[in-house]
mmCIF file of N, CA and C in Angstrom:
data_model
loop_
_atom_site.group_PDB
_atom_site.id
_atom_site.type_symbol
_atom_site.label_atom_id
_atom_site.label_comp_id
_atom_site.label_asym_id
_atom_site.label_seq_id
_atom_site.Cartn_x
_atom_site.Cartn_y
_atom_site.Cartn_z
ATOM 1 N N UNK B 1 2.308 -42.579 14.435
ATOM 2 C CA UNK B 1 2.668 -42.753 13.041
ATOM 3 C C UNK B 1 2.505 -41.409 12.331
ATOM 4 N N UNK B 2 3.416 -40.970 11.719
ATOM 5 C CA UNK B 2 3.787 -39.731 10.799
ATOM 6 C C UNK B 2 2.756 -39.604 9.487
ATOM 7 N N UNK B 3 1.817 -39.068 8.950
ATOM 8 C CA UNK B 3 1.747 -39.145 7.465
ATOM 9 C C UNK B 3 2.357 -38.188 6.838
ATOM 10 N N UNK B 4 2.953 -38.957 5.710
ATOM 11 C CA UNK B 4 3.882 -38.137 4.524
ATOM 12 C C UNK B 4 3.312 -38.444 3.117
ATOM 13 N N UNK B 5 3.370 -37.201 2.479
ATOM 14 C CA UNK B 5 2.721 -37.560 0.801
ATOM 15 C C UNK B 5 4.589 -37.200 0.305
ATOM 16 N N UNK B 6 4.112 -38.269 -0.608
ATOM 17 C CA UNK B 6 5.189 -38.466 -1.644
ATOM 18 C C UNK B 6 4.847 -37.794 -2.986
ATOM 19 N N UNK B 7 5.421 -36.653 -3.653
ATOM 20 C CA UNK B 7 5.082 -36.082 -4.574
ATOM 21 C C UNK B 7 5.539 -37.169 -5.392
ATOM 22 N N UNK B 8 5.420 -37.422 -6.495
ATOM 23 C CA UNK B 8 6.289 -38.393 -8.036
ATOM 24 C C UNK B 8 5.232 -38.132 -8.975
ATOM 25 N N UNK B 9 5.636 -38.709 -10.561
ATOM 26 C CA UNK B 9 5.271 -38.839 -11.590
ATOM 27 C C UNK B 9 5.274 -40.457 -11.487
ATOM 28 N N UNK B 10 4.571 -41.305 -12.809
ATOM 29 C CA UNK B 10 4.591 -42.242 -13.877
ATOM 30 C C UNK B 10 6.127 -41.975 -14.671
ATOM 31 N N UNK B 11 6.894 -43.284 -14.438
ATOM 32 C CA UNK B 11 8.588 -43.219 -15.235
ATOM 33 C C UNK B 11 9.251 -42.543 -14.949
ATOM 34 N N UNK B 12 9.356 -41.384 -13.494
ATOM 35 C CA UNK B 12 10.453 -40.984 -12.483
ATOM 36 C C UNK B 12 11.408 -42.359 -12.420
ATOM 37 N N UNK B 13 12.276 -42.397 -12.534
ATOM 38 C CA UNK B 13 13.431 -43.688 -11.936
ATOM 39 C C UNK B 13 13.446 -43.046 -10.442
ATOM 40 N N UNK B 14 13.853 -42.021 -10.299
ATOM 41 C CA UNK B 14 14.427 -41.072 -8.771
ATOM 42 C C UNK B 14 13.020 -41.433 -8.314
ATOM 43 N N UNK B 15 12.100 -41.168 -8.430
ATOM 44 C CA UNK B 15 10.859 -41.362 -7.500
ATOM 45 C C UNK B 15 10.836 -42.588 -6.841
ATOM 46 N N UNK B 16 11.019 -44.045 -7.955
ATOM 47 C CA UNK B 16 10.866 -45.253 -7.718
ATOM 48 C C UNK B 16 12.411 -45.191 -6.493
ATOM 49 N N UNK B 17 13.200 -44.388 -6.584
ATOM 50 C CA UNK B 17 14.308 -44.706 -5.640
ATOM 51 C C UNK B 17 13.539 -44.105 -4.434
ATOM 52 N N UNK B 18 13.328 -43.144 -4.316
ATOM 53 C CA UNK B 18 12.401 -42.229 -2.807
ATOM 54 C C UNK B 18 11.856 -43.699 -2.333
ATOM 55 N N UNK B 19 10.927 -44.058 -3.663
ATOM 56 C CA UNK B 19 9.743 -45.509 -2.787
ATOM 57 C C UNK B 19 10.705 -46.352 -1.707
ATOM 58 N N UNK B 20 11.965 -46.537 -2.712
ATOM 59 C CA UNK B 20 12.257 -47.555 -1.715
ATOM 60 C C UNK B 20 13.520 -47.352 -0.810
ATOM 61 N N UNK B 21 13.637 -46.044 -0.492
ATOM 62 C CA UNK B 21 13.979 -45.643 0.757
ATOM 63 C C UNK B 21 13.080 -45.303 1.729
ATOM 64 N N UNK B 22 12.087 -45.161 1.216
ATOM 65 C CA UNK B 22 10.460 -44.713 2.266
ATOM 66 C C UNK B 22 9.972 -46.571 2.546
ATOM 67 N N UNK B 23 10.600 -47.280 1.957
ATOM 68 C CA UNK B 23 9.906 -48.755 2.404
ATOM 69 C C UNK B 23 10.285 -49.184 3.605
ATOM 70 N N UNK B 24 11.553 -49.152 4.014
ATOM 71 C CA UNK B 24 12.119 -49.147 5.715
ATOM 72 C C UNK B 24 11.002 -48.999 6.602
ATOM 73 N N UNK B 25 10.576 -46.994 6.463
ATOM 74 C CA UNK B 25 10.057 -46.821 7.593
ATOM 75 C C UNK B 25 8.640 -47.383 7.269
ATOM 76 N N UNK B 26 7.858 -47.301 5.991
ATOM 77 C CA UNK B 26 6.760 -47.937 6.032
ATOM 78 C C UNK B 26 6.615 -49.376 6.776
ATOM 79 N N UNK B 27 7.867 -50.546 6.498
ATOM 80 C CA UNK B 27 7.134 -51.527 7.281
ATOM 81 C C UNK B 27 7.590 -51.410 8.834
ATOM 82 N N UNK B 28 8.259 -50.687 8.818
ATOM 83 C CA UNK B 28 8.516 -50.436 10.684
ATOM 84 C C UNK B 28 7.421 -49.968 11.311
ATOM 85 N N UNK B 29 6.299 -49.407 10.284
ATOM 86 C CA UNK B 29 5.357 -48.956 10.951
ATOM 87 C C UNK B 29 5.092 -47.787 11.891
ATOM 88 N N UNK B 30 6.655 -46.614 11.199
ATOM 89 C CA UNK B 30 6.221 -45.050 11.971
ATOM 90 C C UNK B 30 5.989 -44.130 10.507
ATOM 91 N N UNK B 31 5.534 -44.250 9.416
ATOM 92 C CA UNK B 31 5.132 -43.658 8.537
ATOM 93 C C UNK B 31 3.926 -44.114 7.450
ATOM 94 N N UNK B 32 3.105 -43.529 7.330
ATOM 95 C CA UNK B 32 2.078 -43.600 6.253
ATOM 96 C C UNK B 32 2.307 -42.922 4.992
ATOM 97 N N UNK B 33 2.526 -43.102 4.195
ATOM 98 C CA UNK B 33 2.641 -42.453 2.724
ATOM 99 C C UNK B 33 1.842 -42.664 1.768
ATOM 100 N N UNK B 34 1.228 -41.325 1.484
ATOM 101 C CA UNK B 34 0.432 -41.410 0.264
ATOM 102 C C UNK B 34 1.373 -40.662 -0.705
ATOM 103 N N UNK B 35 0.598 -41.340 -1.798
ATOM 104 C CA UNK B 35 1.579 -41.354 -3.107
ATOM 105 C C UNK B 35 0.836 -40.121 -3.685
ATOM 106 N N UNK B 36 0.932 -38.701 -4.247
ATOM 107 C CA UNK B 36 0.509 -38.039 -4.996
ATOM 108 C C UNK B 36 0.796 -37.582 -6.212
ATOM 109 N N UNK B 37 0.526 -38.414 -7.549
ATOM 110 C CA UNK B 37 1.218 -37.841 -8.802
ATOM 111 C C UNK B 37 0.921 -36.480 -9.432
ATOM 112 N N UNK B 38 1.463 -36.133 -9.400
ATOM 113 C CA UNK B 38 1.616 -34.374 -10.024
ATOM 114 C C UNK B 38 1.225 -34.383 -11.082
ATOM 115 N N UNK B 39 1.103 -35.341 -12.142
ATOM 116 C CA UNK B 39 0.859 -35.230 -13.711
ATOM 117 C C UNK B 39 -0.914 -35.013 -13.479
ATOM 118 N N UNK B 40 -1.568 -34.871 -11.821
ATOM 119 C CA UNK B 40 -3.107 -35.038 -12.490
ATOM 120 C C UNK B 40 -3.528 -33.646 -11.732
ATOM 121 N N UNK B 41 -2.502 -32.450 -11.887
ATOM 122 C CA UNK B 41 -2.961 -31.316 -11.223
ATOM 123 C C UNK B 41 -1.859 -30.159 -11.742
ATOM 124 N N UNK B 42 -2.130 -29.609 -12.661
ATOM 125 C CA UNK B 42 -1.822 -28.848 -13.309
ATOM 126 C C UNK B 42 -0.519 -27.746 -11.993
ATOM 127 N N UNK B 43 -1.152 -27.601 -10.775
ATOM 128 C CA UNK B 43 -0.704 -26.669 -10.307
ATOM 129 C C UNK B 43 0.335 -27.171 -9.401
ATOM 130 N N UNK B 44 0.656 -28.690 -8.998
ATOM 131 C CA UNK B 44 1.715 -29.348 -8.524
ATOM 132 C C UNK B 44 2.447 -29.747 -9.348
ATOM 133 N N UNK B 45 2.344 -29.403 -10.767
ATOM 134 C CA UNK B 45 3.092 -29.377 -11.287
ATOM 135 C C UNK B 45 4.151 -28.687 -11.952
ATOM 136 N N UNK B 46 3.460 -27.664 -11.365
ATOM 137 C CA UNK B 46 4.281 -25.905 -11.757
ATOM 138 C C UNK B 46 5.577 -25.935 -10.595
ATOM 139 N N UNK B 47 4.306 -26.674 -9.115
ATOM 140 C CA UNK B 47 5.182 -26.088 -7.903
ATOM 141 C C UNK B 47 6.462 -27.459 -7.839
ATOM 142 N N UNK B 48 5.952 -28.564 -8.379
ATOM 143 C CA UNK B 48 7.327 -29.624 -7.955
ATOM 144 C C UNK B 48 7.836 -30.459 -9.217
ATOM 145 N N UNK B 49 7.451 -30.007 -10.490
ATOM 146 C CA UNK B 49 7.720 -30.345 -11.941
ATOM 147 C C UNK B 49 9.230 -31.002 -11.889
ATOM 148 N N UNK B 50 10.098 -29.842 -11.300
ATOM 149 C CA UNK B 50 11.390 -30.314 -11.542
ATOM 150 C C UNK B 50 11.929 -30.475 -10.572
ATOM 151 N N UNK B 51 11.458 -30.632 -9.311
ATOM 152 C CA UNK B 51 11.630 -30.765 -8.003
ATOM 153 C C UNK B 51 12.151 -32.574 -7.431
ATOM 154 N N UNK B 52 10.266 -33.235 -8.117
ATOM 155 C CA UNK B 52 9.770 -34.406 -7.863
ATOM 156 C C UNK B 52 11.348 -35.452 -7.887
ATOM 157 N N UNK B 53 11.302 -36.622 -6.989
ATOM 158 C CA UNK B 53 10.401 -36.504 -5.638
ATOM 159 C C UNK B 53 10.806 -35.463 -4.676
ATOM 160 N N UNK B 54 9.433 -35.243 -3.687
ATOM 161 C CA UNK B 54 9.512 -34.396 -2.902
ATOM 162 C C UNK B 54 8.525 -35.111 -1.698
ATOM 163 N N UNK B 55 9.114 -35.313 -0.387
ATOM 164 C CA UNK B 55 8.227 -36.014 0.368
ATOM 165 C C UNK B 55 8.100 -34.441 1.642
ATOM 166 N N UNK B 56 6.355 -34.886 1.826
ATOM 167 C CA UNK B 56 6.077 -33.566 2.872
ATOM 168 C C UNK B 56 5.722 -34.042 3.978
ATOM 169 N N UNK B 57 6.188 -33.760 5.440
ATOM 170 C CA UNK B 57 4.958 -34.212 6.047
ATOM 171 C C UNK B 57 3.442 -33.810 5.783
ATOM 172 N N UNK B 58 2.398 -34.683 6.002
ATOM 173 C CA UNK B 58 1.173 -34.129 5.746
ATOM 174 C C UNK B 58 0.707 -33.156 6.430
ATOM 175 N N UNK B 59 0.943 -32.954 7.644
ATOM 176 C CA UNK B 59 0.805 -31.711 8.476
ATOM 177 C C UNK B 59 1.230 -30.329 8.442
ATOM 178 N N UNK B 60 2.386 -30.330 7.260
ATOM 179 C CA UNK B 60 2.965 -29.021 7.333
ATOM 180 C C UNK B 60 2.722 -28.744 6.348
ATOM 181 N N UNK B 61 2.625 -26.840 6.278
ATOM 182 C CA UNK B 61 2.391 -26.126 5.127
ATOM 183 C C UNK B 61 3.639 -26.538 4.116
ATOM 184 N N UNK B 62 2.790 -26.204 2.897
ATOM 185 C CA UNK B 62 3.490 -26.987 1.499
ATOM 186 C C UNK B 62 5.205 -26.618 1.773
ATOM 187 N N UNK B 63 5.673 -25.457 1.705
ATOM 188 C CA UNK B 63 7.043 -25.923 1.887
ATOM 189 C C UNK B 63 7.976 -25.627 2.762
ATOM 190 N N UNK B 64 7.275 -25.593 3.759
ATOM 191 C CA UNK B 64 7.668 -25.986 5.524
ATOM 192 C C UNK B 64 7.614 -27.514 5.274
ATOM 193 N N UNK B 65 8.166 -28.252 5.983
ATOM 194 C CA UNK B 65 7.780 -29.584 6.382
ATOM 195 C C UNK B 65 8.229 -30.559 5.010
ATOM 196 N N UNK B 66 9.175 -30.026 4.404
ATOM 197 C CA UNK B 66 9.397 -30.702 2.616
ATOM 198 C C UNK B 66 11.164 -31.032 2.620
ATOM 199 N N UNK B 67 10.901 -32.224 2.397
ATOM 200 C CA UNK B 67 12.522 -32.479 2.318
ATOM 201 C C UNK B 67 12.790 -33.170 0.329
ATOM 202 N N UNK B 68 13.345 -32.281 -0.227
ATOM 203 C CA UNK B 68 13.556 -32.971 -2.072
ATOM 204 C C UNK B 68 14.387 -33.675 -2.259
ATOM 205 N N UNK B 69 14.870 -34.124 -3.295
ATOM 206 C CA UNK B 69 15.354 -35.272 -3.556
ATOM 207 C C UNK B 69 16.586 -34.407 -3.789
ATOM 208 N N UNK B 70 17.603 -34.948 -4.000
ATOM 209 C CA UNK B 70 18.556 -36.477 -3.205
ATOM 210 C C UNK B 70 18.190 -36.869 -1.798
ATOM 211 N N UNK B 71 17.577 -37.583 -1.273
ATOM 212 C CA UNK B 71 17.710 -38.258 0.158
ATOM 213 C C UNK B 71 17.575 -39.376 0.404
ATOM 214 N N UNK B 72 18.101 -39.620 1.583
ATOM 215 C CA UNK B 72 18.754 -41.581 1.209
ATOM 216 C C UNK B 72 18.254 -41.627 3.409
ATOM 217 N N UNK B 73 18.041 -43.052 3.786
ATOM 218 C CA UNK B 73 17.511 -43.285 5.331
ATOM 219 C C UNK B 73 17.651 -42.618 6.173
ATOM 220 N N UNK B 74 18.993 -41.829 6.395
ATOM 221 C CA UNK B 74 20.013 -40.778 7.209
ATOM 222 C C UNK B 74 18.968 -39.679 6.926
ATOM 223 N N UNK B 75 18.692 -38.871 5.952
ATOM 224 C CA UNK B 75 17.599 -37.863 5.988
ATOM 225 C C UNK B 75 16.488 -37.828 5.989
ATOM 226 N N UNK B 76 16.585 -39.056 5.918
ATOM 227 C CA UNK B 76 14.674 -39.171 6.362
ATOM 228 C C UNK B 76 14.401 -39.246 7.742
ATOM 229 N N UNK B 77 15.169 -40.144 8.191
ATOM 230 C CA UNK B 77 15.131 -40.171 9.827
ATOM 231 C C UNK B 77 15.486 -39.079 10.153
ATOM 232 N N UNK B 78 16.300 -38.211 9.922
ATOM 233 C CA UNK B 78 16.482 -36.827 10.946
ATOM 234 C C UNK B 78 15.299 -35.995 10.254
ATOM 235 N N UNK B 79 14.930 -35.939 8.873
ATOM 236 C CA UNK B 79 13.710 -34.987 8.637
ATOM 237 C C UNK B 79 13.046 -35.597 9.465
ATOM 238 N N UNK B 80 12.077 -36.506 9.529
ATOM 239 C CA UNK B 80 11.297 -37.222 10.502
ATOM 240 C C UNK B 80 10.969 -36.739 11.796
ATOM 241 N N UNK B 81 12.462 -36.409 12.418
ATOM 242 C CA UNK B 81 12.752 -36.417 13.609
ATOM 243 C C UNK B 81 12.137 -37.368 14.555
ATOM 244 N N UNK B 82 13.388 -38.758 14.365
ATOM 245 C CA UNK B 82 13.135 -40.217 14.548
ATOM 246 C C UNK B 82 14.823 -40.341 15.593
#
């Protein structure tokens, strides 16, 4: 199983869309996602303010391993590499 943090805010619409393209692989059970809101760290918010969402794997340096939004199942599975 993969862990991925999900960058978002509170009242993103686009974020709430990431969630539920990340819900697939969550209940298939090859991804873990933690949710990290940017509004409670001054300095993720500099780096993904206008970015968000932004899903990372947890393993890779911040922007190695980062795929941003627009992405829809097709890029998650090949970011993944699934």
């Amino acid at each position: 199983m993969q862990s991925i943090i999900l960058y978002h805010t509170v009242g993103c619409h686009l974020c709430e869309d990431a969630e539920v393209v990340l819900s697939s692989f969550r209940k298939a059970g090859v991804i873990d996602v933690t949710l990290v809101d940017i509004a409670d760290d001054d300095a993720l918010v500099d780096l993904y303010g206008i970015r968000i969402p932004v899903i990372r794997k947890a393993d890779a340096p911040t922007e190695e391993g980062e795929l941003g939004w627009p992405f829809d199942h097709d890029k998650v599975n090949e970011f993944l590499n699934f």
